Amino acid sequence: MKEIKKIWRARKWMKSNEPFLYAWHAHVGYVHDLFDEFESGSTVSSVATKRDMNELLLTRWADVGVAIGHLTNEKNGNIRSKKHMVESISKNSDQSVGILLKEMMELHIPILLSYPDLLNKDQHALYQDEDYGGTVAATSSFIERFAFPKIYQAIKSTNATSVIDFGAGYAGYLSRIGAKLEHMKLVGIEKNRSVCLDAEENIHFPLKSPINLYPDDMMTWKWDGEPFDVAMMNNLLYYFAPEDRVKLFEKAYEVTGKDGQLLIITPMHESKHGLAFSAAFNSFMSAHDNLFPLPSRKDLEELAAETGFQLKQVKPVVKEGAWYFLRFQKV
Ligand SMILES: C[S@@+](CC[C@H](N)C(=O)[O-])C[C@H]1O[C@@H](n2cnc3c(N)ncnc32)[C@H](O)[C@@H]1O
């Protein structure tokens, strides 16, 4: 009986790991554009020759894909990608979420796998912004679609005409504002120079208001123009140690005028929703010497009180991810 129980437990853990296979397979396909290669049906050997790949490993990858339903094996011996895999994973598809797999498989999973080593005090990991800045900025923008209506409402309801976005990433929020509203002053500050340059080149909406982006560190950047009505800091807090976050709020206070607002989209820890996700997020963050844990609502309220803001609104954006919209106002 004991032995059966043991085997049953082993089976349970094996099965709990099965979803990893889908993510692994899709990630390999994303990185090497393999779903495109097999889109119209090809043999493994012709793709291996064309792409100068290891044919045995490509065969194994194709076998897994057929087994889990990412690929089909046709009667003539060709392998063909399922349409939904081309659409949802390939880099060329405008519906692609492949970049999220890249972030998970190359950034999150490796650091979680090195957790046993990192628990030893002498081991350290650093987040390499030059390697992953673009990926992280791109995956953050998946939240935009759900968060933007809340930001838009905060701008409209206060008749705000100027917005500064700190840590603007690919300027998705500013572009959405600029696409909807005329006569807005829109400014973005983005520390990662290549993200900032890409953002300038790839604004994907026709704009009614122009956007000015500056490749700068927001902490040293100085603004001597008219104060802004709204400052935004979306998905930015975890780049700053909790003891330094007061400077972010002070910066928002400094650049906004009377009745100025600070809008923040962020995952929060110890919130009503998404506890498992925010706990895992914090494991990932704290494993790096240069990334920091998510704030709780109480942390943010304290920062606001210290710097002359008051928390006026908190709304969930993506519940399972503990993502929230927070609106602060100068008192
Ligand atoms: C996770 S991304 C979020 C991008 C965008 N705000 C969004 O929510 O989609 C955070 C961005 O903040 C930028 N950033 C981090 N520290 C910064 C600083 N001190 N000054 C300006 N930008 C910074 C990073 O380079 C990164 O592109």
CSV table of C-alpha atoms and ligand atoms in Angstrom, one decimal:
chain,number,residue,atom,x,y,z
A,1,MET,CA,0.0,0.0,0.0
A,2,LYS,CA,2.8,2.4,1.0
A,3,GLU,CA,4.5,1.7,-2.3
A,4,ILE,CA,1.4,2.5,-4.4
A,5,LYS,CA,1.0,5.7,-2.4
A,6,LYS,CA,4.5,6.7,-3.3
A,7,ILE,CA,4.1,6.0,-6.9
A,8,TRP,CA,0.8,7.9,-6.9
A,9,ARG,CA,2.6,10.9,-5.5
A,10,ALA,CA,5.3,10.7,-8.1
A,11,ARG,CA,2.6,10.6,-10.8
A,12,LYS,CA,0.9,13.6,-9.3
A,13,TRP,CA,4.2,15.7,-9.5
A,14,MET,CA,4.9,14.5,-13.0
A,15,LYS,CA,1.4,15.5,-14.1
A,16,SER,CA,1.6,18.8,-12.4
A,17,ASN,CA,4.7,19.5,-14.6
A,18,GLU,CA,3.0,18.6,-17.8
A,19,PRO,CA,1.9,22.2,-18.8
A,20,PHE,CA,5.6,23.1,-18.9
A,21,LEU,CA,5.9,21.0,-22.1
A,22,TYR,CA,3.4,23.3,-23.9
A,23,ALA,CA,5.3,26.4,-22.9
A,24,TRP,CA,8.7,24.9,-23.7
A,25,HIS,CA,7.6,23.7,-27.2
A,26,ALA,CA,6.0,27.0,-28.0
A,27,HIS,CA,9.0,29.0,-26.8
A,28,VAL,CA,11.4,27.0,-29.0
A,29,GLY,CA,9.1,27.5,-32.0
A,30,TYR,CA,8.9,31.2,-31.2
A,31,VAL,CA,12.7,31.7,-30.9
A,32,HIS,CA,13.4,29.9,-34.2
A,33,ASP,CA,10.3,31.0,-36.2
A,34,LEU,CA,9.5,27.3,-36.5
A,35,PHE,CA,5.7,27.7,-36.7
A,36,ASP,CA,6.3,29.9,-39.7
A,37,GLU,CA,8.6,27.3,-41.3
A,38,PHE,CA,6.0,24.6,-40.9
A,39,GLU,CA,3.0,26.9,-41.7
A,40,SER,CA,2.4,25.4,-45.2
A,41,GLY,CA,3.6,21.9,-44.4
A,42,SER,CA,7.3,20.8,-44.8
A,43,THR,CA,9.4,17.8,-43.9
A,44,VAL,CA,11.7,18.1,-40.9
A,45,SER,CA,14.7,17.4,-43.0
A,46,SER,CA,14.0,20.2,-45.5
A,47,VAL,CA,13.6,22.7,-42.7
A,48,ALA,CA,16.7,21.4,-40.9
A,49,THR,CA,18.7,21.7,-44.2
A,50,LYS,CA,17.3,25.2,-45.0
A,51,ARG,CA,18.0,26.5,-41.5
A,52,ASP,CA,21.2,24.5,-40.9
A,53,MET,CA,19.7,22.9,-37.7
A,54,ASN,CA,20.3,19.7,-35.8
A,55,GLU,CA,17.9,17.4,-37.6
A,56,LEU,CA,17.6,14.9,-34.8
A,57,LEU,CA,16.6,17.6,-32.3
A,58,LEU,CA,14.3,19.2,-34.7
A,59,THR,CA,12.6,15.8,-35.2
A,60,ARG,CA,12.2,15.4,-31.5
A,61,TRP,CA,10.7,18.9,-31.2
A,62,ALA,CA,8.3,18.1,-34.1
A,63,ASP,CA,7.3,14.8,-32.3
A,64,VAL,CA,6.4,16.7,-29.1
A,65,GLY,CA,4.5,19.2,-31.2
A,66,VAL,CA,2.4,16.5,-32.9
A,67,ALA,CA,1.8,14.8,-29.5
A,68,ILE,CA,0.5,17.9,-27.8
A,69,GLY,CA,-1.4,19.3,-30.7
A,70,HIS,CA,0.8,22.3,-31.8
A,71,LEU,CA,1.6,20.5,-35.1
A,72,THR,CA,0.0,17.9,-37.3
A,73,ASN,CA,1.7,15.0,-39.1
A,74,GLU,CA,0.3,14.9,-42.6
A,75,LYS,CA,-0.2,11.7,-44.7
A,76,ASN,CA,2.6,12.8,-47.2
A,77,GLY,CA,5.0,13.0,-44.3
A,78,ASN,CA,5.0,16.8,-44.0
A,79,ILE,CA,4.7,18.5,-40.6
A,80,ARG,CA,2.3,21.4,-40.5
A,81,SER,CA,1.8,24.1,-37.8
A,82,LYS,CA,-1.7,24.4,-36.4
A,83,LYS,CA,-3.1,27.8,-37.5
A,84,HIS,CA,-3.6,29.0,-33.9
A,85,MET,CA,0.1,28.4,-33.1
A,86,VAL,CA,1.2,30.6,-36.1
A,87,GLU,CA,-1.3,33.3,-35.1
A,88,SER,CA,-0.6,33.3,-31.4
A,89,ILE,CA,3.1,32.6,-31.2
A,90,SER,CA,5.0,33.6,-34.4
A,91,LYS,CA,7.0,36.8,-34.2
A,92,ASN,CA,5.4,37.9,-37.5
A,93,SER,CA,1.8,37.7,-36.3
A,94,ASP,CA,0.3,40.9,-34.9
A,95,GLN,CA,-1.6,38.7,-32.5
A,96,SER,CA,1.5,37.1,-31.1
A,97,VAL,CA,2.1,36.6,-27.4
A,98,GLY,CA,5.4,34.8,-28.0
A,99,ILE,CA,7.4,37.5,-26.3
A,100,LEU,CA,5.7,36.5,-23.0
A,101,LEU,CA,7.1,33.0,-23.4
A,102,LYS,CA,10.5,34.5,-24.0
A,103,GLU,CA,10.3,36.4,-20.8
A,104,MET,CA,9.0,33.4,-18.8
A,105,MET,CA,11.4,30.9,-20.2
A,106,GLU,CA,14.6,33.0,-20.4
A,107,LEU,CA,14.1,35.3,-17.4
A,108,HIS,CA,11.6,34.0,-14.9
A,109,ILE,CA,12.1,30.2,-15.0
A,110,PRO,CA,16.0,30.3,-14.9
A,111,ILE,CA,16.0,32.5,-11.8
A,112,LEU,CA,13.5,30.3,-10.1
A,113,LEU,CA,15.5,27.3,-11.0
A,114,SER,CA,18.6,28.9,-9.4
A,115,TYR,CA,16.7,29.5,-6.2
A,116,PRO,CA,18.3,26.6,-4.3
A,117,ASP,CA,21.7,28.2,-5.0
A,118,LEU,CA,20.5,31.8,-4.4
A,119,LEU,CA,19.3,30.8,-0.9
A,120,ASN,CA,23.0,30.5,0.0
A,121,LYS,CA,23.9,34.0,1.1
A,122,ASP,CA,27.0,34.3,-1.0
A,123,GLN,CA,25.1,33.8,-4.3
A,124,HIS,CA,23.7,36.8,-6.2
A,125,ALA,CA,21.9,37.5,-9.4
A,126,LEU,CA,21.6,40.7,-11.3
A,127,TYR,CA,18.8,41.6,-13.8
A,128,GLN,CA,20.5,42.6,-17.1
A,129,ASP,CA,18.4,45.5,-18.4
A,130,GLU,CA,20.5,45.7,-21.7
A,131,ASP,CA,19.5,42.1,-22.5
A,132,TYR,CA,15.8,42.1,-21.4
A,133,GLY,CA,14.7,45.7,-21.2
A,134,GLY,CA,12.9,45.5,-24.6
A,135,THR,CA,11.2,42.2,-23.6
A,136,VAL,CA,10.0,43.4,-20.3
A,137,ALA,CA,8.7,46.7,-21.8
A,138,ALA,CA,6.9,44.7,-24.5
A,139,THR,CA,5.2,42.3,-22.0
A,140,SER,CA,4.2,45.1,-19.7
A,141,SER,CA,2.2,46.5,-22.6
A,142,PHE,CA,-0.2,43.5,-22.5
A,143,ILE,CA,-1.8,45.1,-19.5
A,144,GLU,CA,-2.5,48.3,-21.4
A,145,ARG,CA,-5.7,47.2,-23.0
A,146,PHE,CA,-7.4,46.7,-19.6
A,147,ALA,CA,-5.6,49.5,-17.7
A,148,PHE,CA,-6.1,52.2,-20.2
A,149,PRO,CA,-9.8,52.9,-19.8
A,150,LYS,CA,-9.1,53.7,-16.1
A,151,ILE,CA,-6.3,56.1,-17.0
A,152,TYR,CA,-8.4,57.7,-19.7
A,153,GLN,CA,-11.3,58.2,-17.3
A,154,ALA,CA,-9.0,59.8,-14.7
A,155,ILE,CA,-7.7,62.2,-17.4
A,156,LYS,CA,-11.2,63.0,-18.8
A,157,SER,CA,-12.9,63.5,-15.5
A,158,THR,CA,-10.4,66.1,-14.4
A,159,ASN,CA,-10.0,67.8,-17.8
A,160,ALA,CA,-6.3,67.2,-17.7
A,161,THR,CA,-4.4,68.5,-20.7
A,162,SER,CA,-0.8,67.4,-19.9
A,163,VAL,CA,0.6,64.0,-18.9
A,164,ILE,CA,4.1,62.9,-18.1
A,165,ASP,CA,4.9,59.2,-18.1
A,166,PHE,CA,7.9,58.0,-16.1
A,167,GLY,CA,9.4,54.7,-17.2
A,168,ALA,CA,7.3,55.0,-20.3
A,169,GLY,CA,8.6,51.8,-22.0
A,170,TYR,CA,7.2,51.7,-25.5
A,171,ALA,CA,5.0,54.7,-24.7
A,172,GLY,CA,1.8,52.6,-25.1
A,173,TYR,CA,-0.2,54.6,-22.6
A,174,LEU,CA,0.9,58.0,-24.1
A,175,SER,CA,0.1,56.7,-27.6
A,176,ARG,CA,-3.4,55.7,-26.6
A,177,ILE,CA,-4.0,59.1,-25.0
A,178,GLY,CA,-2.5,60.9,-28.0
A,179,ALA,CA,-4.7,58.8,-30.4
A,180,LYS,CA,-7.9,59.9,-28.6
A,181,LEU,CA,-7.4,63.4,-27.4
A,182,GLU,CA,-6.3,66.7,-29.1
A,183,HIS,CA,-4.2,69.5,-27.7
A,184,MET,CA,-2.5,67.3,-25.1
A,185,LYS,CA,1.0,67.8,-23.9
A,186,LEU,CA,2.4,64.3,-23.7
A,187,VAL,CA,5.9,63.6,-22.4
A,188,GLY,CA,7.6,60.2,-21.7
A,189,ILE,CA,10.9,59.5,-19.8
A,190,GLU,CA,12.5,56.2,-20.5
A,191,LYS,CA,15.9,55.2,-19.1
A,192,ASN,CA,16.6,52.3,-21.6
A,193,ARG,CA,17.9,54.2,-24.7
A,194,SER,CA,17.1,51.4,-27.2
A,195,VAL,CA,13.5,51.0,-25.8
A,196,CYS,CA,13.1,54.8,-26.1
A,197,LEU,CA,14.3,54.9,-29.7
A,198,ASP,CA,12.1,51.9,-30.7
A,199,ALA,CA,9.2,53.6,-29.0
A,200,GLU,CA,9.7,56.7,-31.1
A,201,GLU,CA,9.8,54.7,-34.3
A,202,ASN,CA,6.9,52.3,-33.6
A,203,ILE,CA,4.0,54.4,-32.3
A,204,HIS,CA,1.2,52.3,-33.7
A,205,PHE,CA,-1.7,54.7,-33.6
A,206,PRO,CA,-2.4,57.9,-35.7
A,207,LEU,CA,-1.9,60.7,-33.2
A,208,LYS,CA,-4.0,63.7,-32.5
A,209,SER,CA,-1.5,65.0,-30.0
A,210,PRO,CA,2.3,64.7,-30.4
A,211,ILE,CA,4.5,62.8,-27.9
A,212,ASN,CA,7.9,63.8,-26.8
A,213,LEU,CA,10.1,61.0,-25.4
A,214,TYR,CA,13.4,61.5,-23.6
A,215,PRO,CA,15.9,58.7,-23.1
A,216,ASP,CA,16.8,59.7,-19.5
A,217,ASP,CA,16.9,58.6,-15.9
A,218,MET,CA,13.8,60.1,-14.3
A,219,MET,CA,15.7,60.7,-11.1
A,220,THR,CA,18.2,63.0,-12.6
A,221,TRP,CA,16.0,64.4,-15.4
A,222,LYS,CA,14.9,68.1,-14.8
A,223,TRP,CA,11.8,69.7,-16.1
A,224,ASP,CA,11.7,73.5,-16.2
A,225,GLY,CA,8.5,73.9,-18.3
A,226,GLU,CA,4.9,74.3,-17.1
A,227,PRO,CA,3.8,71.8,-14.5
A,228,PHE,CA,1.9,68.7,-15.6
A,229,ASP,CA,-1.7,67.8,-14.6
A,230,VAL,CA,-0.9,64.1,-14.4
A,231,ALA,CA,2.2,62.0,-13.7
A,232,MET,CA,2.1,58.3,-14.5
A,233,MET,CA,4.4,55.5,-13.2
A,234,ASN,CA,3.2,52.2,-14.6
A,235,ASN,CA,5.0,49.0,-13.7
A,236,LEU,CA,8.0,50.9,-12.4
A,237,LEU,CA,8.0,50.6,-8.6
A,238,TYR,CA,10.0,47.3,-8.6
A,239,TYR,CA,13.0,48.9,-10.1
A,240,PHE,CA,13.4,50.9,-6.9
A,241,ALA,CA,14.2,49.7,-3.4
A,242,PRO,CA,11.3,50.4,-1.0
A,243,GLU,CA,13.4,53.0,0.9
A,244,ASP,CA,13.9,54.9,-2.4
A,245,ARG,CA,10.3,54.9,-3.6
A,246,VAL,CA,9.7,58.1,-1.6
A,247,LYS,CA,11.8,59.9,-4.3
A,248,LEU,CA,9.4,58.7,-7.0
A,249,PHE,CA,6.5,60.3,-5.2
A,250,GLU,CA,8.5,63.4,-4.6
A,251,LYS,CA,9.3,63.6,-8.3
A,252,ALA,CA,5.7,63.3,-9.2
A,253,TYR,CA,4.9,66.1,-6.7
A,254,GLU,CA,7.6,68.2,-8.1
A,255,VAL,CA,6.5,68.0,-11.8
A,256,THR,CA,2.7,68.3,-11.2
A,257,GLY,CA,0.8,71.5,-10.6
A,258,LYS,CA,-1.9,72.3,-8.0
A,259,ASP,CA,-4.5,69.4,-7.8
A,260,GLY,CA,-1.9,67.3,-9.7
A,261,GLN,CA,-2.6,63.6,-10.0
A,262,LEU,CA,-0.3,60.6,-9.8
A,263,LEU,CA,-1.6,57.5,-11.6
A,264,ILE,CA,0.0,54.1,-11.1
A,265,ILE,CA,-0.6,50.7,-12.7
A,266,THR,CA,1.2,48.0,-10.7
A,267,PRO,CA,0.8,44.6,-9.2
A,268,MET,CA,0.4,44.8,-5.5
A,269,HIS,CA,1.4,42.4,-2.8
A,270,GLU,CA,-0.9,41.3,0.0
A,271,SER,CA,-3.9,42.5,-2.0
A,272,LYS,CA,-7.4,41.0,-2.2
A,273,HIS,CA,-6.6,39.3,-5.6
A,274,GLY,CA,-3.8,37.3,-7.2
A,275,LEU,CA,-1.9,36.3,-4.1
A,276,ALA,CA,-0.1,33.3,-5.7
A,277,PHE,CA,1.0,35.4,-8.6
A,278,SER,CA,2.2,38.4,-6.5
A,279,ALA,CA,4.1,36.0,-4.2
A,280,ALA,CA,5.8,34.3,-7.2
A,281,PHE,CA,6.5,37.8,-8.7
A,282,ASN,CA,8.2,38.8,-5.4
A,283,SER,CA,10.3,35.6,-5.4
A,284,PHE,CA,11.5,36.5,-8.8
A,285,MET,CA,12.2,40.2,-7.9
A,286,SER,CA,13.9,39.5,-4.6
A,287,ALA,CA,16.2,36.9,-6.2
A,288,HIS,CA,17.9,39.8,-8.0
A,289,ASP,CA,20.1,42.4,-6.3
A,290,ASN,CA,18.7,45.1,-8.5
A,291,LEU,CA,15.0,44.4,-8.5
A,292,PHE,CA,12.7,44.8,-5.6
A,293,PRO,CA,9.4,43.4,-4.1
A,294,LEU,CA,6.0,44.7,-5.0
A,295,PRO,CA,4.5,47.2,-2.7
A,296,SER,CA,1.3,46.6,-0.6
A,297,ARG,CA,-1.5,49.1,-0.6
A,298,LYS,CA,-0.4,50.2,2.9
A,299,ASP,CA,3.1,50.9,1.6
A,300,LEU,CA,1.7,53.1,-1.1
A,301,GLU,CA,-0.6,54.9,1.2
A,302,GLU,CA,2.3,55.7,3.5
A,303,LEU,CA,4.4,57.0,0.6
A,304,ALA,CA,1.5,59.2,-0.4
A,305,ALA,CA,1.0,60.6,3.1
A,306,GLU,CA,4.8,61.3,3.4
A,307,THR,CA,4.9,63.3,0.1
A,308,GLY,CA,1.6,65.3,0.0
A,309,PHE,CA,-0.6,62.9,-2.0
A,310,GLN,CA,-3.7,61.1,-1.0
A,311,LEU,CA,-4.9,57.7,-2.4
A,312,LYS,CA,-8.3,58.5,-4.0
A,313,GLN,CA,-9.1,55.3,-6.0
A,314,VAL,CA,-8.0,51.7,-6.2
A,315,LYS,CA,-9.4,49.4,-8.9
A,316,PRO,CA,-8.3,45.9,-10.0
A,317,VAL,CA,-7.1,45.7,-13.6
A,318,VAL,CA,-6.1,42.0,-13.9
A,319,LYS,CA,-7.3,40.2,-10.8
A,320,GLU,CA,-5.4,36.9,-11.1
A,321,GLY,CA,-2.1,39.0,-11.6
A,322,ALA,CA,-2.9,41.3,-8.6
A,323,TRP,CA,-2.6,44.2,-11.0
A,324,TYR,CA,-4.3,47.4,-9.9
A,325,PHE,CA,-4.9,51.0,-11.0
A,326,LEU,CA,-4.3,53.6,-8.3
A,327,ARG,CA,-5.1,57.3,-8.4
A,328,PHE,CA,-3.4,59.7,-6.0
A,329,GLN,CA,-4.2,63.4,-5.7
A,330,LYS,CA,-2.2,66.2,-4.2
A,331,VAL,CA,-3.8,67.3,-0.9
B,1,LIG,C1,8.2,47.3,-16.9
B,1,LIG,S1,8.5,48.6,-17.9
B,1,LIG,C2,6.9,49.4,-18.0
B,1,LIG,C3,6.7,50.2,-19.2
B,1,LIG,C4,5.4,51.0,-19.3
B,1,LIG,N1,5.3,51.9,-18.2
B,1,LIG,C5,4.2,50.0,-19.1
B,1,LIG,O1,3.6,49.9,-18.1
B,1,LIG,O2,3.9,49.3,-20.1
B,1,LIG,C6,9.3,49.7,-16.9
B,1,LIG,C7,10.2,50.7,-17.7
B,1,LIG,O3,10.8,51.7,-16.7
B,1,LIG,C8,12.0,52.0,-17.2
B,1,LIG,N2,12.8,52.6,-16.1
B,1,LIG,C9,13.3,51.9,-15.0
B,1,LIG,N3,14.0,52.8,-14.2
B,1,LIG,C10,13.9,54.0,-14.8
B,1,LIG,C11,14.4,55.3,-14.4
B,1,LIG,N4,15.1,55.5,-13.3
B,1,LIG,N5,14.1,56.3,-15.3
B,1,LIG,C12,13.3,56.1,-16.4
B,1,LIG,N6,12.9,54.9,-16.8
B,1,LIG,C13,13.1,53.9,-16.0
B,1,LIG,C14,12.6,50.7,-17.7
B,1,LIG,O4,13.7,50.9,-18.6
B,1,LIG,C15,11.4,50.0,-18.3
B,1,LIG,O5,11.3,50.3,-19.7
